[in-house]
Coordinates of C-alpha atoms in Angstrom, one line a residue:
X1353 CA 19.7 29.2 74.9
X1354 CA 19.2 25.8 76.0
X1355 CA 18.1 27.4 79.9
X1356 CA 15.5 29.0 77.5
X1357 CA 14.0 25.8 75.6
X1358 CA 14.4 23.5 78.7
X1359 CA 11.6 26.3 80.3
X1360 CA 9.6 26.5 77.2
X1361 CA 9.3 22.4 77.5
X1362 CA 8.4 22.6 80.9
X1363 CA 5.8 25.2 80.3
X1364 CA 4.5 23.5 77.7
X1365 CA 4.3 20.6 80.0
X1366 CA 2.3 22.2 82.7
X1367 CA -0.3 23.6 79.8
X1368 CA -1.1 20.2 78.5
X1369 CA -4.9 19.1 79.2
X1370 CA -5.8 16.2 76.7
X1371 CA -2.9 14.0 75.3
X1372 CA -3.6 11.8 72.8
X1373 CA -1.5 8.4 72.6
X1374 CA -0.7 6.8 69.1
X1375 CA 1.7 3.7 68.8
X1376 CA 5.4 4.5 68.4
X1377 CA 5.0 1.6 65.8
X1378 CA 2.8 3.8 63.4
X1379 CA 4.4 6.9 62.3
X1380 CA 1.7 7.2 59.3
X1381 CA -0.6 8.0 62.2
X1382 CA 2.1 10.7 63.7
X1383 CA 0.8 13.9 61.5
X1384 CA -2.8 12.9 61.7
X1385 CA -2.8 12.7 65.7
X1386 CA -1.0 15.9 66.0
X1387 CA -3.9 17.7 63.8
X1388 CA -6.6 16.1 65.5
X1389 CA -7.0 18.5 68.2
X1390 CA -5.3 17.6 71.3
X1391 CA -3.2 19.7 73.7
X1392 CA -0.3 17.6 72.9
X1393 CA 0.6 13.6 71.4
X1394 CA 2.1 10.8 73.1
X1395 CA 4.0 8.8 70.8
X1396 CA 4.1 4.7 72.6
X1397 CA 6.9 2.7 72.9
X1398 CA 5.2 0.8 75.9
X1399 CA 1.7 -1.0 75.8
X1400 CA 0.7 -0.2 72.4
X1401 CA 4.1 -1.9 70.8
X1402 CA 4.5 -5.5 70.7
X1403 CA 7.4 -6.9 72.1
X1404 CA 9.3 -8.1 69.2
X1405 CA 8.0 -4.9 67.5
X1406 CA 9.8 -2.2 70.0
X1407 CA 13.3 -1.5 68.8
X1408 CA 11.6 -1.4 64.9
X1409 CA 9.8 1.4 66.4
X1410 CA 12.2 2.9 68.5
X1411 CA 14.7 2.8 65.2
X1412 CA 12.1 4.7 63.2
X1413 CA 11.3 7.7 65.4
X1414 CA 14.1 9.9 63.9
X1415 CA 12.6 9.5 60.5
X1416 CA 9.2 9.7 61.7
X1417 CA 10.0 12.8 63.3
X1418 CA 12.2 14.9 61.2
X1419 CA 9.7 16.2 59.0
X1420 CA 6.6 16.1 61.3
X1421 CA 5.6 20.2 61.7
X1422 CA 3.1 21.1 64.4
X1423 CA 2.0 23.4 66.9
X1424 CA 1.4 20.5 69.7
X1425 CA 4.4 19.4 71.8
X1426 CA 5.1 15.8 71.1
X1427 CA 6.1 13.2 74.2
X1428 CA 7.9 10.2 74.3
X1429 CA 6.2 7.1 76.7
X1430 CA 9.3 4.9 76.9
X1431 CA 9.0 1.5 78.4
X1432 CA 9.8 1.3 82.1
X1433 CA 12.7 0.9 84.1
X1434 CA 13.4 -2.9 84.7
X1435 CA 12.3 -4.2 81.1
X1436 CA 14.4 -4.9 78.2
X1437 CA 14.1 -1.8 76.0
X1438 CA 14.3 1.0 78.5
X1439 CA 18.0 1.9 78.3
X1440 CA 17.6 1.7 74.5
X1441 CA 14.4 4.1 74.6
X1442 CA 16.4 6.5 76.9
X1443 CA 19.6 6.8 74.3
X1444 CA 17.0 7.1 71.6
X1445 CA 15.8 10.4 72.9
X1446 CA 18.9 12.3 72.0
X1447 CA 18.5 14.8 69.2
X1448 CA 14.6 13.6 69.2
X1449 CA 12.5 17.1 68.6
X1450 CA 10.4 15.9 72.2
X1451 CA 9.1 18.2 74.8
X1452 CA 9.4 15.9 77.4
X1453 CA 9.3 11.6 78.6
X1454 CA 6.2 10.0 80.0
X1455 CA 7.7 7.4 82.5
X1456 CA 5.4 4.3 83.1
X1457 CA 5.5 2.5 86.0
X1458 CA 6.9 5.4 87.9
X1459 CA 7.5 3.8 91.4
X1460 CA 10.5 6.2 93.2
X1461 CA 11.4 9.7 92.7
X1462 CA 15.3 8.5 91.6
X1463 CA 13.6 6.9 88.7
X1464 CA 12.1 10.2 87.5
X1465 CA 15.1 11.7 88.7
X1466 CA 17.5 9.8 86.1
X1467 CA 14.9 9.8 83.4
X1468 CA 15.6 13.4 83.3
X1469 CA 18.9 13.1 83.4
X1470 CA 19.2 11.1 80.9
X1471 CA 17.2 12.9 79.0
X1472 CA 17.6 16.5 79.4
X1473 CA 13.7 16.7 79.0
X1474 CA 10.8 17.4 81.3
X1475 CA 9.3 13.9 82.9
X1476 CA 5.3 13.3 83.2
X1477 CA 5.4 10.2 85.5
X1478 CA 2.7 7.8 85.5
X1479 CA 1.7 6.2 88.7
X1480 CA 0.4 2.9 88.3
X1481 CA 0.8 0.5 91.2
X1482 CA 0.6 0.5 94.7
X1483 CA 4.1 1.8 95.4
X1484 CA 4.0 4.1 93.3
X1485 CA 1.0 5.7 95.1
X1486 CA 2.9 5.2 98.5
X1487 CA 5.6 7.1 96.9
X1488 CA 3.5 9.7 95.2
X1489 CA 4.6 12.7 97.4
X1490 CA 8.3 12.3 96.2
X1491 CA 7.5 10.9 92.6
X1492 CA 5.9 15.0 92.4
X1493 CA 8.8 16.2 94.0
X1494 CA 11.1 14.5 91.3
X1495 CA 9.0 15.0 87.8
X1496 CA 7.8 17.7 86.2
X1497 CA 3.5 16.5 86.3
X1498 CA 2.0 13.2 87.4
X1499 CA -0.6 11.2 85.6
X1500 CA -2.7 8.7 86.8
X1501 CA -2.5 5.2 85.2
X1502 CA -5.8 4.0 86.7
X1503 CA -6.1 0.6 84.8
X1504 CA -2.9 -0.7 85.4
X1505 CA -3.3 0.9 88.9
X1506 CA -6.7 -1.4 89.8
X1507 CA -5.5 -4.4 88.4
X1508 CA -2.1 -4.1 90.6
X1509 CA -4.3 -3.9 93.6
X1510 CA -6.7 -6.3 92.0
X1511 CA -9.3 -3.7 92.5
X1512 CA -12.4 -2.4 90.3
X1513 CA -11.5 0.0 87.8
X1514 CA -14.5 2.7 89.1
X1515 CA -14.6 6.5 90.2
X1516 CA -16.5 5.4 93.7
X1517 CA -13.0 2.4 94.4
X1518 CA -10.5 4.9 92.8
X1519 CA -11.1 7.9 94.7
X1520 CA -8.6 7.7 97.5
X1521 CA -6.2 7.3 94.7
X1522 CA -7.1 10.1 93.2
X1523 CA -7.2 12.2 96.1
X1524 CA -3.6 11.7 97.3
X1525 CA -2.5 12.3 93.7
X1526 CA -4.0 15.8 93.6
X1527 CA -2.4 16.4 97.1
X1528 CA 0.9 15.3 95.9
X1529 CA 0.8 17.3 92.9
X1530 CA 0.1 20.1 95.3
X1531 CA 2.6 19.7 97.5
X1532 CA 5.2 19.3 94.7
X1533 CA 3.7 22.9 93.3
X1534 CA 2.8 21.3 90.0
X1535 CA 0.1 21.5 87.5
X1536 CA -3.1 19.7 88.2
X1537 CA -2.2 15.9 87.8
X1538 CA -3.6 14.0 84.5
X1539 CA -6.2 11.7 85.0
X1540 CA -6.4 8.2 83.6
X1541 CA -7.6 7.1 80.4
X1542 CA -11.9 6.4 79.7
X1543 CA -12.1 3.2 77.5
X1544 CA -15.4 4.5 76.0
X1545 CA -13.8 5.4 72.9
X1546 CA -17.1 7.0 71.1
X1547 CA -19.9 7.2 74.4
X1548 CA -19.8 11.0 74.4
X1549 CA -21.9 11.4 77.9
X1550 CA -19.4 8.8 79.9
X1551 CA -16.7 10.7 78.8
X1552 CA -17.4 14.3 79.6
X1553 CA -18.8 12.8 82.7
X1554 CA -15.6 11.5 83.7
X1555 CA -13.8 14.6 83.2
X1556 CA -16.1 16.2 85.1
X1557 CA -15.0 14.0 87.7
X1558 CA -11.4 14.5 86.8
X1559 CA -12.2 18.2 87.5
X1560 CA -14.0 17.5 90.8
X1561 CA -10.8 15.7 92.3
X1562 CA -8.7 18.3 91.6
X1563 CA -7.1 16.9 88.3
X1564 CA -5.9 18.9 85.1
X1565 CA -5.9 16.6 82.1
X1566 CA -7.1 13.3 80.8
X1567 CA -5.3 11.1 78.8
X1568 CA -6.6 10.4 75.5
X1569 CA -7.0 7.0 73.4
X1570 CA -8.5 8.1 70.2
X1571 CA -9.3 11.2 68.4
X1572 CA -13.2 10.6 68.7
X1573 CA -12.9 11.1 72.6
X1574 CA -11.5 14.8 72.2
X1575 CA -14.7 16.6 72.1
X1576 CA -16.3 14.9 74.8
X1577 CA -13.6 15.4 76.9
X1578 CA -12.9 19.2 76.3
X1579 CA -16.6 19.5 76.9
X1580 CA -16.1 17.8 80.5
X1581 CA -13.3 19.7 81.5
X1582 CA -14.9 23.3 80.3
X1583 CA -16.8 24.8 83.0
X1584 CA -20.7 25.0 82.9
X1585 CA -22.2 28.7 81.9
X1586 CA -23.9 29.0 85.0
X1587 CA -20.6 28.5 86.5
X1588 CA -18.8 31.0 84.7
X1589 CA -22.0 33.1 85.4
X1590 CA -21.2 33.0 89.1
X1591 CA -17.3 33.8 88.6
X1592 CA -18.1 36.6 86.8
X1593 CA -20.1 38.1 89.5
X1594 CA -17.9 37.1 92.1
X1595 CA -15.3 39.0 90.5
X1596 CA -17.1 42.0 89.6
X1597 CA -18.4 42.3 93.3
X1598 CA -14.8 42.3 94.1
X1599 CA -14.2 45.1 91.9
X1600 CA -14.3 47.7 94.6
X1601 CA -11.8 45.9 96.9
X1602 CA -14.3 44.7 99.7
X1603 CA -12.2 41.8 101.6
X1604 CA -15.5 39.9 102.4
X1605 CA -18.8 40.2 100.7
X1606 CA -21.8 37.8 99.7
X1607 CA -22.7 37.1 96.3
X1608 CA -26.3 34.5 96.0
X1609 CA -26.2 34.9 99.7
X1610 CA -23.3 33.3 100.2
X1611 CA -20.0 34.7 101.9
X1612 CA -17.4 35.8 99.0
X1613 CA -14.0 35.5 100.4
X1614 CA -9.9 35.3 99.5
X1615 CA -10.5 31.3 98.4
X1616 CA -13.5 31.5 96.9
X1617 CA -12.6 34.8 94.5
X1618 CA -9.5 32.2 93.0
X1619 CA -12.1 29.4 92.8
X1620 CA -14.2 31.6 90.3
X1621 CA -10.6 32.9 88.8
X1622 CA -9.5 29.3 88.1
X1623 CA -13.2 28.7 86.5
X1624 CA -12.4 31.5 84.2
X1625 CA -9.1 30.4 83.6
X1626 CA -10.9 26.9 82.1
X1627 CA -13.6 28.6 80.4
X1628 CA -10.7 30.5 78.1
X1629 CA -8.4 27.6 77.7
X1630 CA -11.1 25.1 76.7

């Protein structure tokens, strides 16, 4: 049985596309975050607790929890390893109905390593500093997704916070995720809370790089971004057509002119695969 649920959580993991945070410190926000629409909520002990507020909200999750029903798996973002609270927020998450631990400051794959351990759940690790990105091959290896804390990740290199500066970041993310055979990595969060056209545009980006998911800051930002991350029609136009030339089992044919092979029939697969999950 507990084989069974430790897949289910990791499953569940994989699936996620737009989390949505809400402060650990809030529970009366708990039910309304998990009906707002998102593919999963992060509950914060980290940068949306105050310091002298943490173990208040840490002490209160049980309660919080216990009689919180909803379809959406819920996620813990514990403080990272080094500070104060993080051997606290790691014994907290016994008995804790979670799906898995979102692990700031993920810097070495032995962190995620005993995050999990400690645990017994599923670890999203968020990469968020230079090492971390140096080390994001084996961070993958040891987690179950990575996410991309691109805020904390330009002001560690002291570096604007734009697509153009942040794209070798991005890149070796998506490679790393590859290499770790993981779902698509998460992408960072947009701080346009309500500027619907910024924030499909930067899932679109997200998509473009080879990403999975965006994180999420507020409930106004989930249409956009489901928007950005479903495919165009005329795209699922053209992987419909792929797909029905390939019907007849030609290795290589042309579709718009263009040569129809092995990688492009999963290209307009994994197109069809958004279009019916967004």
């Amino acid at each position: 049985m507990k084989d069974k649920t430790e897949k289910h959580q990791a499953g569940a993991i994989d699936r996620i596309t737009l989390p949505l945070f809400v402060p650990g410190d809030r529970p009366e926000r708990f039910a309304k975050a998990m009906a707002a629409g998102a593919d999963a909520v992060i509950i914060d002990l980290e940068d949306a607790v105050a310091p002298d507020a943490k173990e208040h909200a840490r002490a209160g999750l049980a309660a919080a929890l216990s009689g919180l029903a909803g379809s959406v798996p819920v996620l813990l973002r514990i403080n990272a390893r080094g500070t104060p609270w993080h051997a606290g927020d790691l014994a907290a998450c016994a008995g804790l109905p979670l799906a898995g631990i979102v692990l700031p400051k993920a810097e070495t794959g032995p962190d995620c390593v005993a995050v999990g351990a400690a645990t017994g759940l599923p670890v999203v690790a968020l990469v968020e500093s230079a090492l971390g990105l140096r080390n994001a091959e084996e961070i993958a290896m040891a987690s179950r997704r990575i996410a991309f804390g691109s805020i904390d990740f330009a002001a560690d290199l002291g570096i604007a916070h734009e697509r153009d500066v942040l794209l070798p970041a991005r890149f070796a993310l998506a490679v790393a995720a590859r290499l770790a055979g993981q779902a698509a990595p998460i992408d960072g969060v947009t701080t346009a809370l309500r500027d619907e056209d910024v924030i499909a545009e930067d899932c679109r980006h997200a998509v473009a790089m080879g990403f999975g998911g965006k994180l999420i800051i507020h409930p106004a930002q989930i249409a956009a971004a489901r928007k950005g991350f479903a495919p165009s029609e005329g795209e699922c136009d053209w992987a419909r057509r792929v797909l029905s030339a390939v019907e007849g089992g030609a290795a290589a044919i042309a579709v718009d002119g263009a040569m129809v092979d092995a990688p492009v029939i999963a290209r307009a697969r994994r197109i069809l695969e958004r279009a019916a999950a967004s």
